[in-house]
Coordinates of C-alpha atoms and ligand atoms in Angstrom, one line a residue:
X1 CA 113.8 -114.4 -62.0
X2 CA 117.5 -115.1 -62.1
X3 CA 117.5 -114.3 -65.5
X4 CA 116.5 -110.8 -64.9
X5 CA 118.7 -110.2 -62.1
X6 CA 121.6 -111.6 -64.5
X7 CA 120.3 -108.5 -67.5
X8 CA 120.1 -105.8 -64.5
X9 CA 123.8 -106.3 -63.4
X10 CA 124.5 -106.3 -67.1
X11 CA 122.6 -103.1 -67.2
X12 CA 124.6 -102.1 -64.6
X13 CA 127.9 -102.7 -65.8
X14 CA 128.5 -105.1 -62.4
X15 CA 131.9 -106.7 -62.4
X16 CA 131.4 -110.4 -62.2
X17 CA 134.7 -112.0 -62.9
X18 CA 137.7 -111.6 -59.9
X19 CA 140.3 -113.8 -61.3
X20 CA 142.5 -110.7 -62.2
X21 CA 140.7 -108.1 -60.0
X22 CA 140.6 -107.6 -56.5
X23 CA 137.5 -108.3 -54.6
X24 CA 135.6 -106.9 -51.9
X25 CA 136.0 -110.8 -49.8
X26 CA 140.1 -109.7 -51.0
X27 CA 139.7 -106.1 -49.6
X28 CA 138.6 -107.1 -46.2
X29 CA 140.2 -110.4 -45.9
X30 CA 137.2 -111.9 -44.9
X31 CA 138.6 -115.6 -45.9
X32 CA 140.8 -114.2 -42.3
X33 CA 137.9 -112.5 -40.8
X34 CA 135.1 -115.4 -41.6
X35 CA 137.7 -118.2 -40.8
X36 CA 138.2 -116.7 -36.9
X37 CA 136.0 -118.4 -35.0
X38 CA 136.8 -121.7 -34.0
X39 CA 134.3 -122.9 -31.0
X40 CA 135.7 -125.6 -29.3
X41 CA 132.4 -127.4 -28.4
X42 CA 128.9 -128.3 -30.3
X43 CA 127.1 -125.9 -28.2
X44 CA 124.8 -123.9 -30.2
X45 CA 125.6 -120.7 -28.4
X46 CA 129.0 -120.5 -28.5
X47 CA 129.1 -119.1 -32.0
X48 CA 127.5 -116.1 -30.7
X49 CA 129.6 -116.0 -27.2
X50 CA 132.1 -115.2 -29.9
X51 CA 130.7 -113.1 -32.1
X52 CA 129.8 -111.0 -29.8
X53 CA 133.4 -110.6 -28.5
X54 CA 135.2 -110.2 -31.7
X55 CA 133.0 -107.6 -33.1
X56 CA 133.2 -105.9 -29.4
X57 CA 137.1 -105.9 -30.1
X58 CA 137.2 -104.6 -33.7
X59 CA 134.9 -102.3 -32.4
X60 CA 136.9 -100.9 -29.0
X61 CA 140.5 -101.2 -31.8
X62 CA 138.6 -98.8 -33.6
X63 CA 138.2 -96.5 -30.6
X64 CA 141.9 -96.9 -29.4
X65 CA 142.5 -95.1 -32.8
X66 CA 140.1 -92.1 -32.5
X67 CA 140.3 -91.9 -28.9
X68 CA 144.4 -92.0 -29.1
X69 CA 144.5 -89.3 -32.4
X70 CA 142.0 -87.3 -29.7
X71 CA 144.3 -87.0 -27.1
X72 CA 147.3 -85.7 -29.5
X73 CA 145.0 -83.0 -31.0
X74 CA 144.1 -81.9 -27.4
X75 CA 147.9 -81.9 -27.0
X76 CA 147.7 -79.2 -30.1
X77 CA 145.0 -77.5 -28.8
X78 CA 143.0 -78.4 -31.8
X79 CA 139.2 -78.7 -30.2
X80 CA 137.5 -78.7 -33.7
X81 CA 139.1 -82.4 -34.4
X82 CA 139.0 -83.9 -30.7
X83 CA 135.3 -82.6 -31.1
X84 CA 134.6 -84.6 -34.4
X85 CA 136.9 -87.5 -32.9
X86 CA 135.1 -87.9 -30.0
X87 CA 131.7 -87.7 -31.2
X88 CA 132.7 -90.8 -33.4
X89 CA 133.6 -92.5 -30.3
X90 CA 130.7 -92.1 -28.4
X91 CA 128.8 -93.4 -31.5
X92 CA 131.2 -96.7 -31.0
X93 CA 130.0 -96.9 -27.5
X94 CA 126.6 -96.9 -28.1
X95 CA 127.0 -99.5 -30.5
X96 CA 128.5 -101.4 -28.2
X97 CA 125.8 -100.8 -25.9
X98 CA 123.0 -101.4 -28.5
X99 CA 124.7 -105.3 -29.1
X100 CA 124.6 -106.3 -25.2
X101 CA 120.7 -106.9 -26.2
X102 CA 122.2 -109.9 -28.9
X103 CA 124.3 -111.4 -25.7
X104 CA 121.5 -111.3 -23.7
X105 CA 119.1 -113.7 -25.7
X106 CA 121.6 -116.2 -24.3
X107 CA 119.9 -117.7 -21.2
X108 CA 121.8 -119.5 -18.4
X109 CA 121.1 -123.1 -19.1
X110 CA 122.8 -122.1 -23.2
X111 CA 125.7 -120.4 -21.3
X112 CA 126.6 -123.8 -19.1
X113 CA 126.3 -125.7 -22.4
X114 CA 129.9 -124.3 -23.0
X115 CA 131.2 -122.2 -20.3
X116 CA 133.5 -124.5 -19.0
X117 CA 135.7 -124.4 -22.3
X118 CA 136.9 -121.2 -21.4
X119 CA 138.9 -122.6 -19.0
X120 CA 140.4 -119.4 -17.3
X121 CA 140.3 -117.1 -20.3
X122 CA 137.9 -113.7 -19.6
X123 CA 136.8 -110.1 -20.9
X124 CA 139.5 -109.5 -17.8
X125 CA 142.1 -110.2 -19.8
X126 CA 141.1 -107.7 -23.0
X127 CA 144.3 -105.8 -23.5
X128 CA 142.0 -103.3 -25.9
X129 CA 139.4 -102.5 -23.0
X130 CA 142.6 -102.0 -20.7
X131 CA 144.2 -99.6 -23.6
X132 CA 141.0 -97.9 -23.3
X133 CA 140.7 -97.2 -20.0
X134 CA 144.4 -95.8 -19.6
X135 CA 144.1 -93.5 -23.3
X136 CA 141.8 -91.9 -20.7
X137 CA 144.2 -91.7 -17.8
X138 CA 142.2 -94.5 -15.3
X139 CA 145.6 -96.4 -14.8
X140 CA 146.2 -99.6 -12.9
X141 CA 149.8 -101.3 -13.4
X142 CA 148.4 -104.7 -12.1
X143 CA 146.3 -104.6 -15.0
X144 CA 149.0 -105.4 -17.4
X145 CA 150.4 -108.4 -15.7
X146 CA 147.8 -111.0 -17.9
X147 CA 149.7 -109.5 -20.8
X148 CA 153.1 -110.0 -20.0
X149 CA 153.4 -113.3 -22.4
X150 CA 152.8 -111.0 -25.3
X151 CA 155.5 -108.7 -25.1
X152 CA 154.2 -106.8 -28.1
X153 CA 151.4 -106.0 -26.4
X154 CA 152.9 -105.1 -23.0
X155 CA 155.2 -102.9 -24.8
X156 CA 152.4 -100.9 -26.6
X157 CA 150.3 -101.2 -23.3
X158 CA 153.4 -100.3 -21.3
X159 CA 153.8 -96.8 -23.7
X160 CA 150.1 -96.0 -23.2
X161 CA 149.8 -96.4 -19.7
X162 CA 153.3 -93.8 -19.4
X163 CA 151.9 -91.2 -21.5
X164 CA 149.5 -88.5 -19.8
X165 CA 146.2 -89.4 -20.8
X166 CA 142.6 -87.9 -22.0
X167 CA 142.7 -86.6 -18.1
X168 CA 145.5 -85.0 -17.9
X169 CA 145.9 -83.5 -22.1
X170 CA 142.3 -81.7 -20.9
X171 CA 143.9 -80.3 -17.9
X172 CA 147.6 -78.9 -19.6
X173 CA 144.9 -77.3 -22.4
X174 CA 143.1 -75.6 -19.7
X175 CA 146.7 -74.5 -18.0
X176 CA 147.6 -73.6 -21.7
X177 CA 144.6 -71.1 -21.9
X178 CA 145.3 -69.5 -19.4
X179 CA 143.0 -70.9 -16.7
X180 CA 144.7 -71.3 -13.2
X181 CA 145.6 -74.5 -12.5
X182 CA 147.3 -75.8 -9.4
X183 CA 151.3 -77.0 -10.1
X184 CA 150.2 -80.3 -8.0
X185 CA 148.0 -81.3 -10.5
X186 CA 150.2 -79.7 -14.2
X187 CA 152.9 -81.9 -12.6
X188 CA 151.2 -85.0 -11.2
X189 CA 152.6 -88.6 -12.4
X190 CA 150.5 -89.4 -15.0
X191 CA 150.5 -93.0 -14.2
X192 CA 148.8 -92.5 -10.7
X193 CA 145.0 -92.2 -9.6
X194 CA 143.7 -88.7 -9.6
X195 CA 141.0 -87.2 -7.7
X196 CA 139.2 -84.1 -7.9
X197 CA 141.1 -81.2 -7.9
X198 CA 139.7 -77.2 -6.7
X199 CA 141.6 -75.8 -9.8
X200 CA 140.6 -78.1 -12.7
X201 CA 136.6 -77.5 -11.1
X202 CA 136.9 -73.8 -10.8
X203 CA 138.0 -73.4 -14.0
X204 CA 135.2 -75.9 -15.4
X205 CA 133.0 -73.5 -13.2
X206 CA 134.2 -71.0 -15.3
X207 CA 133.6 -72.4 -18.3
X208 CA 130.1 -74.0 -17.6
X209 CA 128.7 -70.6 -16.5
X210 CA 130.0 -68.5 -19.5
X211 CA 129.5 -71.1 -22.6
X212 CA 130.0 -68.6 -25.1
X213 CA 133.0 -67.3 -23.8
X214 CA 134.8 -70.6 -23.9
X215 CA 132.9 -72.8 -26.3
X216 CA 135.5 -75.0 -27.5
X217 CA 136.3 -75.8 -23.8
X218 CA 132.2 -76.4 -22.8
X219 CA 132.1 -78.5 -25.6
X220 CA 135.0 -80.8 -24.9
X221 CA 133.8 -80.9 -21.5
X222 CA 129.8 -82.4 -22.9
X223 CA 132.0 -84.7 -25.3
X224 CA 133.8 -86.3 -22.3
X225 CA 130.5 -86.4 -20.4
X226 CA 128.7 -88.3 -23.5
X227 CA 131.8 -90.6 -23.2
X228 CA 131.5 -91.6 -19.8
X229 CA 128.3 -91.6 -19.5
X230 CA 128.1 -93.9 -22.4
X231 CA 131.1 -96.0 -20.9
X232 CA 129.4 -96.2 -17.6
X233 CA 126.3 -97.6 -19.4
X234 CA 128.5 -100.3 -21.2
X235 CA 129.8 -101.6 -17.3
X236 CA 126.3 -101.5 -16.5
X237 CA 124.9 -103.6 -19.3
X238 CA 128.0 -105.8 -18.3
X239 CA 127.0 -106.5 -14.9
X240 CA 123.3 -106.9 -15.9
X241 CA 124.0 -109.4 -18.7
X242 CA 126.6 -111.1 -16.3
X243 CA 123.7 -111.0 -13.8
X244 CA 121.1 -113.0 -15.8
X245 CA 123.8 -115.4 -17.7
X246 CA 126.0 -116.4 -14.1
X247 CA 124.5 -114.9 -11.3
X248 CA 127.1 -115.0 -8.3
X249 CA 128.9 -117.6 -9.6
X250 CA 133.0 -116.5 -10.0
X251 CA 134.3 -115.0 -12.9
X252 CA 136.7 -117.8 -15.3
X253 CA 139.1 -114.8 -14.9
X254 CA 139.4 -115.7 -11.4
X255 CA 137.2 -112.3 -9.7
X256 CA 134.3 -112.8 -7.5
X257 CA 132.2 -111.8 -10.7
X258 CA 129.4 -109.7 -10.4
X259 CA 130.9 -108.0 -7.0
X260 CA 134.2 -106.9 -8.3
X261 CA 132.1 -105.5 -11.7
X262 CA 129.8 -103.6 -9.3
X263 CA 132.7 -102.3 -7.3
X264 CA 134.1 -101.1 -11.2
X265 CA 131.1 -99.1 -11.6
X266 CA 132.6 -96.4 -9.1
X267 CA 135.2 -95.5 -11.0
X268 CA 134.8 -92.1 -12.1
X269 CA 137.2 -90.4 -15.5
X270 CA 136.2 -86.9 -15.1
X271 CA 135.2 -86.2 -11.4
X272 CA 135.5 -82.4 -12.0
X273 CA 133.3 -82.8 -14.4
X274 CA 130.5 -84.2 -12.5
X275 CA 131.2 -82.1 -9.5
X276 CA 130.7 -78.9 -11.1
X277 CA 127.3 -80.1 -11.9
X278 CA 126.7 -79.7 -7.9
X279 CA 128.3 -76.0 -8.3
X280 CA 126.5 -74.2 -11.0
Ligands
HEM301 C1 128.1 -114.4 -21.1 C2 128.6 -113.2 -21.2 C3 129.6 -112.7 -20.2 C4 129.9 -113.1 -19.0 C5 129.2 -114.2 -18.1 C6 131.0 -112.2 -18.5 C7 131.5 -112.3 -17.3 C8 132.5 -111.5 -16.8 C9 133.1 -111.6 -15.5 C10 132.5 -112.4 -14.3 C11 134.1 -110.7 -15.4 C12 135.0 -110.4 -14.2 C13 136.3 -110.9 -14.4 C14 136.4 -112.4 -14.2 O1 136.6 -112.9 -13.1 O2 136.2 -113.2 -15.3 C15 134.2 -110.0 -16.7 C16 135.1 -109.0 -17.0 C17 135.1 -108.4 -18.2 N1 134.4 -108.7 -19.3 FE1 132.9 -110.0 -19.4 N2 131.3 -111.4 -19.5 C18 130.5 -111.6 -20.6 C19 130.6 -111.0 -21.8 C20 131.5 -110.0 -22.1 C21 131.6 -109.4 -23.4 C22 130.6 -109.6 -24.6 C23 132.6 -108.5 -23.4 C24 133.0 -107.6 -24.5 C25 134.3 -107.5 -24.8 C26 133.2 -108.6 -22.1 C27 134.3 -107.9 -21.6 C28 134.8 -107.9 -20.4 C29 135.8 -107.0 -19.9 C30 136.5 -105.9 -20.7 C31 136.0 -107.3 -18.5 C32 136.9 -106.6 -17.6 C33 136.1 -105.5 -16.8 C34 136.9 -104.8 -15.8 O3 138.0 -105.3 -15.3 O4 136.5 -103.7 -15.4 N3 132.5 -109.5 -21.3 N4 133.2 -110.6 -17.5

């Protein structure tokens, strides 16, 4: 058996020998990848605990990318590429929703086995998932403090959280098109909440009831739907996991637990996109 594996590579020409070449453990620095996890009990489960966050991470740094190379094409007006950009991140999402069923094979009595090493350290405290959040333009200043110790991070957290996000790029293109769009909202400081605004909706009215007329716009508008839709099912199977693994025991980031991530799932990214779903 071996022996005819060892004739097919032959066959195939397979390079076997790296001591000169580059390999594909090399290419990915796996040794790096492979080597970062470092439980600090015996508990079975803990491998997975972390697992399952790392791969989350790589996973939501892959998103900053798209979602932040998005936001600068929408600046340029170029819908063909936020359209392609965006349907890559929704794909992320769902993967991200698809590996919440991994987590939750973790029952409560595996969880206690090593929850208390995590002293305070939480998902609260992922500077990624905050990035997120304010690429879109939901911005909370009190959610940088965890990060001041890394000033590297702050800074780049710091520049995101200035810059006018998904929210208000999508606005400024509608402005640009000549939709009519109310001065309060064009120049609103990008780093505070925003609610729904009669301008931004009418024009989504607009749009929504003449799709051909403004396809690019209708289908930026079903991309950002997909995206919170999908991000709204990633809190939910957050809460639900949290809900089965701690019940309503506190958070180690300090939060009442599952309350505050109930209260989270209020937050809305594009109300004028769901109120014009009322209007057509
Ligand atoms: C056993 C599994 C998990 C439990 C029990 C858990 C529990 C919690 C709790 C209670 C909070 C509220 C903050 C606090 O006081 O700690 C929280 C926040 C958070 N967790 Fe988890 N979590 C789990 C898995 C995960 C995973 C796999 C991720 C993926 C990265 C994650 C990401 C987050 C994020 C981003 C927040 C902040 C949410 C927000 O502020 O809106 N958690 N988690």
């Amino acid at each position: 058996m071996v022996e005819s594996i060892n004739r097919e590579m032959e066959h195939h020409g397979a390079e076997l020998s790296f001591k000169e070449n580059m390999s594909y453990g090399d290419y990915l620095r796996l040794s790096d990848v492979l080597g970062a996890q470092a439980p600090l009990t015996d508990a079975h489960d803990e491998l997975l605990f972390i697992i399952q966050h790392q791969t989350a991470e790589l996973w939501m740094k892959l998103a900053i990318r798209e979602m932040s190379e998005a936001c600068n094409c929408l600046a340029q007006d170029e819908f063909a590429q936020v359209s392609k950009l965006m349907a890559r991140v929704n794909k992320i999402f769902s993967q991200l929703n698809g590996a919440w069923d991994i987590l939750r094979t973790m029952t409560p009595s595996d969880y206690t086995t090593f929850r208390d090493s995590l002293g305070k350290s939480s998902g609260f405290q992922s500077y990624q998932y905050r990035a997120i959040e304010f690429v879109v333009g939901n911005k909370n200043p009190a959610l940088m403090k965890p990060h001041e110790h890394m000033p590297e991070v702050s800074k780049w957290l710091h520049q995101i959280y200035e810059a006018p996000g998904i929210y208000d790029q999508m606005v400024r293109a509608l402005a640009r098109a000549g939709f009519e769009i109310s001065d309060e909202v064009l120049k609103r400081d990008v780093t505070k909440p925003y609610t729904t605004d009669a301008s931004v909706q009418k024009a989504w009215e607009i749009i929504y009831r003449n799709p051909r007329d403004n396809w690019h716009f209708y289908d930026l508008a079903e991309k950002l739907i997909d995206f919170e839709d999908f991000f709204r099912r990633w809190r939910f199977n957050h809460l639900t996991t949290v809900e089965r693994i701690i019940g309503s025991k506190m958070g180690t980031g300090g939060t009442s637990g599952a309350p505050y991530l109930k209260k989270m799932l209020d937050t809305v990214l594009f109300p004028e996109l769901w109120q014009v779903r009322s209007d057509l």
